PDB file of C-alpha atoms in Angstrom:
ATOM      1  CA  UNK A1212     -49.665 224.342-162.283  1.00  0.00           C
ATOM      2  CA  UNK A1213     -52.713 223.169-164.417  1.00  0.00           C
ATOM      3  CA  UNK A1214     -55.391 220.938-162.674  1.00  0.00           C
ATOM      4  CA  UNK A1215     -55.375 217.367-164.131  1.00  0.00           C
ATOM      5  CA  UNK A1216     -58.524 215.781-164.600  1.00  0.00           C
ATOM      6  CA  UNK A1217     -57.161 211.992-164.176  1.00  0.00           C
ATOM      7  CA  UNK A1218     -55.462 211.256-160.294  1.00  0.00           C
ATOM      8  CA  UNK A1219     -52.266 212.906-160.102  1.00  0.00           C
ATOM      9  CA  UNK A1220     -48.857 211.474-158.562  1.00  0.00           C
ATOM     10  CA  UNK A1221     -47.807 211.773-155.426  1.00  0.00           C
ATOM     11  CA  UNK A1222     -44.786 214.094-154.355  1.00  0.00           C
ATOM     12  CA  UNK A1223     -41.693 212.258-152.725  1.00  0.00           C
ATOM     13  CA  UNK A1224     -39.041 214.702-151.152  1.00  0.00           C
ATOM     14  CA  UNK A1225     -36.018 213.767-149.834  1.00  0.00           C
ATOM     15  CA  UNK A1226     -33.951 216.482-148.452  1.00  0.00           C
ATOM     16  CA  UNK A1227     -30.994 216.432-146.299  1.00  0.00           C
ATOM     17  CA  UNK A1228     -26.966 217.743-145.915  1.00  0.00           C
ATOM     18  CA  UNK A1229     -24.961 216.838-148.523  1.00  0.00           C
ATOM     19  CA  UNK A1230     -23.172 213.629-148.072  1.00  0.00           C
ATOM     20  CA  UNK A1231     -26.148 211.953-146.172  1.00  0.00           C
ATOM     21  CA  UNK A1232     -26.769 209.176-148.970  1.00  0.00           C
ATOM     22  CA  UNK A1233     -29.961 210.670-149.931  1.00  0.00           C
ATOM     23  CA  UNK A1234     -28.832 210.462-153.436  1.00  0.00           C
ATOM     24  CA  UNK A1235     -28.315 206.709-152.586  1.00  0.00           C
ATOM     25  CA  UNK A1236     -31.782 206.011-150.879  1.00  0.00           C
ATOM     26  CA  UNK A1237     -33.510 207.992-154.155  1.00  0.00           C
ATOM     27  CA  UNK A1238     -31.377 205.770-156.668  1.00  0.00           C
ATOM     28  CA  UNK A1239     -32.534 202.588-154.808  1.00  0.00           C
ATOM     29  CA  UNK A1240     -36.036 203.588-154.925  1.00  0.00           C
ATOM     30  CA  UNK A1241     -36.279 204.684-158.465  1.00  0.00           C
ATOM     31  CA  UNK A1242     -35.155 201.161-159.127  1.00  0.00           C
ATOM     32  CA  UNK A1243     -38.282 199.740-157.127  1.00  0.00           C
ATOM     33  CA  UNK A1244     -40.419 199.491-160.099  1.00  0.00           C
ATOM     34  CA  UNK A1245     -43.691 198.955-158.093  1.00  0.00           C
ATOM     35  CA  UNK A1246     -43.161 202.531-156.634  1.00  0.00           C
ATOM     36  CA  UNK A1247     -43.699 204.025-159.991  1.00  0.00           C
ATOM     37  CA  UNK A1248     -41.519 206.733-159.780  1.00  0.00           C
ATOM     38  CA  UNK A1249     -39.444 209.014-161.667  1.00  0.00           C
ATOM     39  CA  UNK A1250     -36.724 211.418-160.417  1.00  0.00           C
ATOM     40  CA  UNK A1251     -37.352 215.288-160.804  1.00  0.00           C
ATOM     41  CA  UNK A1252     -34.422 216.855-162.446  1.00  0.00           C
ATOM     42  CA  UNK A1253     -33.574 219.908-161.150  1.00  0.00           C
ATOM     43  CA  UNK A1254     -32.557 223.186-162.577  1.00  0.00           C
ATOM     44  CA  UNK A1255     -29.210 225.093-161.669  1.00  0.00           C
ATOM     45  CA  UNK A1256     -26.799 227.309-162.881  1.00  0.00           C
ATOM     46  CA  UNK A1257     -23.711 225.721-160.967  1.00  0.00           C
ATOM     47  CA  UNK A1258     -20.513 224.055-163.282  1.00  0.00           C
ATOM     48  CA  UNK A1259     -20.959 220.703-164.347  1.00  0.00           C
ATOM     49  CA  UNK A1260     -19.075 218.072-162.671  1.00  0.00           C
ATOM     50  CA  UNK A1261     -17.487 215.025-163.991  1.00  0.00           C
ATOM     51  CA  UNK A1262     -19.622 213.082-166.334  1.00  0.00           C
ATOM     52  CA  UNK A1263     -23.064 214.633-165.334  1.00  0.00           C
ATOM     53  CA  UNK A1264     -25.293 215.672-168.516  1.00  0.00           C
ATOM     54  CA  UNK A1265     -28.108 218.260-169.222  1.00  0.00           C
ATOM     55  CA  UNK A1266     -31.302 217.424-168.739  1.00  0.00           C
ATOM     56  CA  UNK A1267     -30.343 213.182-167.222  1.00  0.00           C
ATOM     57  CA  UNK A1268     -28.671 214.793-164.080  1.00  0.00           C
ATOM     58  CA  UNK A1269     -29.776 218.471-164.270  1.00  0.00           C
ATOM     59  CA  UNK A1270     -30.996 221.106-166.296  1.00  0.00           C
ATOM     60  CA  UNK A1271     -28.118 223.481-166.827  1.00  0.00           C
ATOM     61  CA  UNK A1272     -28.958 226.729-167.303  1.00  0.00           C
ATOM     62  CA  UNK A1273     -27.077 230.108-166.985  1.00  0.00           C
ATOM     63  CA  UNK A1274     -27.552 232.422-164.068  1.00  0.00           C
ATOM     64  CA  UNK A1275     -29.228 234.850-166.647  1.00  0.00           C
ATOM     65  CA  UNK A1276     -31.633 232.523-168.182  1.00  0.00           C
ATOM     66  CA  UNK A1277     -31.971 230.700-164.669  1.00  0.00           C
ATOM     67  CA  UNK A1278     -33.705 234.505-163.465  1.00  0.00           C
ATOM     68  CA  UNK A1279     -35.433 234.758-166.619  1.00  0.00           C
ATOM     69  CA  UNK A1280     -37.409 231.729-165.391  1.00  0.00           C
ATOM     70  CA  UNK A1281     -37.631 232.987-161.853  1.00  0.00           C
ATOM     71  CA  UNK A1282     -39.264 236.069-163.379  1.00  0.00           C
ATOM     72  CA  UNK A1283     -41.474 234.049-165.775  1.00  0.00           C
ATOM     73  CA  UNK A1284     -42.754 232.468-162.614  1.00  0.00           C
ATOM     74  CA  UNK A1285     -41.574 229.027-164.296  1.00  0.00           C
ATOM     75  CA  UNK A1286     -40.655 227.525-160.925  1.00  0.00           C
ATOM     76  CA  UNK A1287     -42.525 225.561-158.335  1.00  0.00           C
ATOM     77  CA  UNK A1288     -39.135 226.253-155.901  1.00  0.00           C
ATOM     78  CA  UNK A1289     -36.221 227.656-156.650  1.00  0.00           C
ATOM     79  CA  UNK A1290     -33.348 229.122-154.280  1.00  0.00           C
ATOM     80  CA  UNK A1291     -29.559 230.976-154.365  1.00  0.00           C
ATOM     81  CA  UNK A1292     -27.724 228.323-152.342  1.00  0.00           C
ATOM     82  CA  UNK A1293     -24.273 230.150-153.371  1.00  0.00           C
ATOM     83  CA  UNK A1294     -24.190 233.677-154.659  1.00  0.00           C
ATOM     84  CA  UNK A1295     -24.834 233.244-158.959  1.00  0.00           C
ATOM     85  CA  UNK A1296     -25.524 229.445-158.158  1.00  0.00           C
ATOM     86  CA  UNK A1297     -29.277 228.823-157.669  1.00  0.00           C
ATOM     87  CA  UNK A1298     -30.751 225.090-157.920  1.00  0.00           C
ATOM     88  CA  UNK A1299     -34.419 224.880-158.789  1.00  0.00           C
ATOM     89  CA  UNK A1300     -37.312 222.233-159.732  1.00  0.00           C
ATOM     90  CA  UNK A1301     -39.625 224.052-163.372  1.00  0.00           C
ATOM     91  CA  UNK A1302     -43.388 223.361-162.764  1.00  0.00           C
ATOM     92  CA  UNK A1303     -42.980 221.852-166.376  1.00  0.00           C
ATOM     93  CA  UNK A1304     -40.395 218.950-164.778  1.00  0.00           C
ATOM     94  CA  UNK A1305     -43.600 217.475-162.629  1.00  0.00           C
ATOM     95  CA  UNK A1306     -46.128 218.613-164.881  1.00  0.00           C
ATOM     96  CA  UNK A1307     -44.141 215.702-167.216  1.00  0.00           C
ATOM     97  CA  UNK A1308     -43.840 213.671-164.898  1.00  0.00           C
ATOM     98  CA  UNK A1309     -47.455 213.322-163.434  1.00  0.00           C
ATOM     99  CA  UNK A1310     -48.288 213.262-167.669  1.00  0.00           C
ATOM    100  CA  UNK A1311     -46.412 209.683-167.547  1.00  0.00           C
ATOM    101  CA  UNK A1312     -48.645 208.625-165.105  1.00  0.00           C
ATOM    102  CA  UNK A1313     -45.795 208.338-162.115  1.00  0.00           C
ATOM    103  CA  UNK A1314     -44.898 209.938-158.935  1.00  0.00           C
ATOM    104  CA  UNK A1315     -42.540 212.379-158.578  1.00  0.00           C
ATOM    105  CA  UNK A1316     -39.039 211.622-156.604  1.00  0.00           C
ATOM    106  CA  UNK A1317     -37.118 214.634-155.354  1.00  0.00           C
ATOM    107  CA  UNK A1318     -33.315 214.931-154.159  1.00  0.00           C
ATOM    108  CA  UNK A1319     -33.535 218.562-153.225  1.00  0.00           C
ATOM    109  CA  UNK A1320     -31.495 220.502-150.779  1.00  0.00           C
ATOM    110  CA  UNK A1321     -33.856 221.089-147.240  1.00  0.00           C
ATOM    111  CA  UNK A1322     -35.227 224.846-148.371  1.00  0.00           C
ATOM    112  CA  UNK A1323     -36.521 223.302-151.585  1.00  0.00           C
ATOM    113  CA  UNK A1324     -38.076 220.421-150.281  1.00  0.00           C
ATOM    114  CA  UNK A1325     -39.702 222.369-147.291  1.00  0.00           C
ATOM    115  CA  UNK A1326     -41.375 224.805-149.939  1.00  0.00           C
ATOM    116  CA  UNK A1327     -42.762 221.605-152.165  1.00  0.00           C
ATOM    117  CA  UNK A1328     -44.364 220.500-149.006  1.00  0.00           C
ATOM    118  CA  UNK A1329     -46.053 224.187-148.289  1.00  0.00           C
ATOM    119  CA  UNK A1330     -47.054 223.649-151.812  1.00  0.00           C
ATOM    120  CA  UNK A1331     -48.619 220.351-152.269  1.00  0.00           C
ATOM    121  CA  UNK A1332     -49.174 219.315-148.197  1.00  0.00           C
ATOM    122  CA  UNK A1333     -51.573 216.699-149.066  1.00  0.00           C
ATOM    123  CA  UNK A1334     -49.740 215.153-151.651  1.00  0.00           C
ATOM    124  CA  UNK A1335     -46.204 215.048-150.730  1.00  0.00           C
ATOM    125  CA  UNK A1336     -44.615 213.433-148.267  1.00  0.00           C
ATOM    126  CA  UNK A1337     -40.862 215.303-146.863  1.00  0.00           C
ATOM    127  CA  UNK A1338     -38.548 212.995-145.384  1.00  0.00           C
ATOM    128  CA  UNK A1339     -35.088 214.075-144.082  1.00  0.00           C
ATOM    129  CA  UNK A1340     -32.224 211.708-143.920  1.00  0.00           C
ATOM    130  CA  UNK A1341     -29.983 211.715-141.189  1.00  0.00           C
ATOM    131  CA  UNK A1342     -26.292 211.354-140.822  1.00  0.00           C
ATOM    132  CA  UNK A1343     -24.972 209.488-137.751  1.00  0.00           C
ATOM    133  CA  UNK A1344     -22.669 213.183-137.158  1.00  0.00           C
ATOM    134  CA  UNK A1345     -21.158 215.926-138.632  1.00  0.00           C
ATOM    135  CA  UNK A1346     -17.841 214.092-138.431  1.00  0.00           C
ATOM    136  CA  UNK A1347     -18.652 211.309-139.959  1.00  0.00           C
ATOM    137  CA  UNK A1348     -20.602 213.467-142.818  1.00  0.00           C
ATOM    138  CA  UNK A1349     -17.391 215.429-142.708  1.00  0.00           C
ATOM    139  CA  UNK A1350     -15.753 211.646-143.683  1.00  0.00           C
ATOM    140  CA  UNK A1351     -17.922 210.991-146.589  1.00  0.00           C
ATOM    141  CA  UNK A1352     -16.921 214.447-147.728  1.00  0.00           C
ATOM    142  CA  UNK A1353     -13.413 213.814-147.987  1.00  0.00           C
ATOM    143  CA  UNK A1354     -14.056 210.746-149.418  1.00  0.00           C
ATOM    144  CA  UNK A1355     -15.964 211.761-152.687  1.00  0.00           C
ATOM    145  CA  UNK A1356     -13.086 213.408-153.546  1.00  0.00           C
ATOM    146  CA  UNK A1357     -14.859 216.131-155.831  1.00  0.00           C
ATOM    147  CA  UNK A1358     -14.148 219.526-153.719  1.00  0.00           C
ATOM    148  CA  UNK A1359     -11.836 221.660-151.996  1.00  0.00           C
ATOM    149  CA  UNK A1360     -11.424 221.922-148.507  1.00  0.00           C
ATOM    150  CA  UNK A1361     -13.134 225.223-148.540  1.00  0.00           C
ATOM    151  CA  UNK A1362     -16.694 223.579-149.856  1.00  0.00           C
ATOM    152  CA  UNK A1363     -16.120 220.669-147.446  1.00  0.00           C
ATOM    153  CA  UNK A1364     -15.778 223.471-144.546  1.00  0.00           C
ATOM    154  CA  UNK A1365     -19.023 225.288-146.087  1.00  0.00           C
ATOM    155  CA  UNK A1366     -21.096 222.594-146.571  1.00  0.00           C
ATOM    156  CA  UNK A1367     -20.603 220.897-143.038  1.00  0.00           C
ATOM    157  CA  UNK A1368     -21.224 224.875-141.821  1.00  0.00           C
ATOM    158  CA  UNK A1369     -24.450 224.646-143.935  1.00  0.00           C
ATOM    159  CA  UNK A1370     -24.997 220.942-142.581  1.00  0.00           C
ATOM    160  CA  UNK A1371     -25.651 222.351-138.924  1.00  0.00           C
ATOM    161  CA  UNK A1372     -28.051 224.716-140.205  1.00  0.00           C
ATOM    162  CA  UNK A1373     -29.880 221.739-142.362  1.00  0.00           C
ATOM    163  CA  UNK A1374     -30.154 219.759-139.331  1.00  0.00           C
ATOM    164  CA  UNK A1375     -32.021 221.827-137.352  1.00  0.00           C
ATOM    165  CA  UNK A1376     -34.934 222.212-139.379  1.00  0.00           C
ATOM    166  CA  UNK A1377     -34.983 217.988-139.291  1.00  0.00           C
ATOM    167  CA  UNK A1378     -38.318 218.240-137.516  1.00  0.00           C
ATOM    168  CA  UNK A1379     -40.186 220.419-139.623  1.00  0.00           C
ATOM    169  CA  UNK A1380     -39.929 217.440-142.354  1.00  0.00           C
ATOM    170  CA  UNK A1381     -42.674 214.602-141.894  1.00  0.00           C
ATOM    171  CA  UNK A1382     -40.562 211.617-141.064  1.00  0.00           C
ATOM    172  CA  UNK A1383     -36.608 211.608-140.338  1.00  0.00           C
ATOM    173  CA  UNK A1384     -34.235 208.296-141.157  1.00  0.00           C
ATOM    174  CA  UNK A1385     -31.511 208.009-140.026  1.00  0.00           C
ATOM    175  CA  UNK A1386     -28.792 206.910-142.246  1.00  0.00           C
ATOM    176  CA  UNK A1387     -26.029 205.000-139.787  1.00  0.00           C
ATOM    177  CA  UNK A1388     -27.084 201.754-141.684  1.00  0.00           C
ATOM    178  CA  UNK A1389     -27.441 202.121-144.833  1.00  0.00           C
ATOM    179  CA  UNK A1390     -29.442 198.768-145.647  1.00  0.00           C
ATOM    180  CA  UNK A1391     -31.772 199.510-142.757  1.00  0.00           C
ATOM    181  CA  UNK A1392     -32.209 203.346-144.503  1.00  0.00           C
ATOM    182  CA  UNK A1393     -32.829 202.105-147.946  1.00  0.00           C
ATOM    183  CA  UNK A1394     -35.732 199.579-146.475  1.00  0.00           C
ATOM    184  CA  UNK A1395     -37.298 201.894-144.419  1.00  0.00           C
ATOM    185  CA  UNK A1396     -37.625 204.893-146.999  1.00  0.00           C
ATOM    186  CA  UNK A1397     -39.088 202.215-149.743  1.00  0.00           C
ATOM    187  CA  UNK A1398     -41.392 201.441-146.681  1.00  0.00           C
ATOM    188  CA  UNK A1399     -42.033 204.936-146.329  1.00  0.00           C
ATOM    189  CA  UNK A1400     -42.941 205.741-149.562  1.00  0.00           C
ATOM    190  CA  UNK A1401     -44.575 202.716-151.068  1.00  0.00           C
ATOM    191  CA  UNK A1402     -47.033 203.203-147.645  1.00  0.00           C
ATOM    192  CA  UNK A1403     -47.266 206.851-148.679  1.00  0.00           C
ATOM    193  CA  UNK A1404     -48.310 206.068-152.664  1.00  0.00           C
ATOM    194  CA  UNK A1405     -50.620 203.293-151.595  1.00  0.00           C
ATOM    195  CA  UNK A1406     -52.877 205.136-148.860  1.00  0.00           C
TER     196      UNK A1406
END
């Protein structure tokens, strides 16, 4: 990543299992206008679903061209969650970003988000939100609607595993109030921007 002259943004990671309502918490903020932020799409190589659209909710790419990146070194993080399906965040996504003056906003799976904080420790702050429980995580599952039983079962199994790297992040909320979670994250992060 090039050095910029002028002060960069700040990094904002949220990470956590799917079904968490991180994707909630990072919509709310992105509508807090005095946060100046703006959400990192991310690359992957998975389907699209429903009504989502290349480059507004991700970058779709093919597995080939996806390692074609990977070997071009064109990622700041980039993992295989599923065999063939990688997600990933392109240096040229913050590098954007930071150019319109704002902070960067991630919704990235736990790996991802660990990495960006290895990255840029000073500058990024990693928080993890919580669910009250695997069953009710399992709940909100069921009730998107949008996958088979057999993801449900694999992403609670991957849930566990999520959870336990909770403390390595550098604040955890936990989302059994969803009000209460959206205030404290915008706490959070406009404390984080402003320091």
């Amino acid at each position: 990543m090039t050095k910029h002259t002028k002060k960069q943004g700040k990094l904002i990671v949220f990470s956590a299992p799917s079904g968490s309502g991180k994707t909630t918490i990072v919509r709310h903020l992105l509508n807090q206008e005095h946060l100046n932020l703006a959400f990192s799409i991310s690359a992957t190589s998975r389907e699209k679903r429903g009504t989502e659209e290349h480059a507004k909710d991700y970058y779709f790419l093919s597995a080939k061209d996806f390692k074609q990146h990977i070997k071009n070194d064109d990622f700041l993080e980039w993992e295989e969650v599923y065999r063939d399906n990688f997600y990933g965040t392109l240096k040229t996504e913050v590098e954007r970003i930071w150019a319109l003056g704002k902070n960067v906003i991630f919704d990235i799976d736990v790996s991802g988000g660990l990495r960006i904080k290895r990255k840029f420790p000073e500058e990024t702050i990693a928080i993890f939100v919580k669910p009250p429980s695997i069953d009710e995580l399992k709940i909100r599952l069921k009730k998107r609607k949008t996958e088979s039983e057999d993801k449900i079962n694999m992403r609670i199994s991957k849930a566990s595993a999520e959870l336990a790297t909770a403390p390595l992040f550098d604040v955890i909320i936990e989302n059994d109030n969803l009000e209460n979670a959206l205030s404290e994250a915008e706490q959070l992060v406009s404390d984080f921007i402003n320091k």
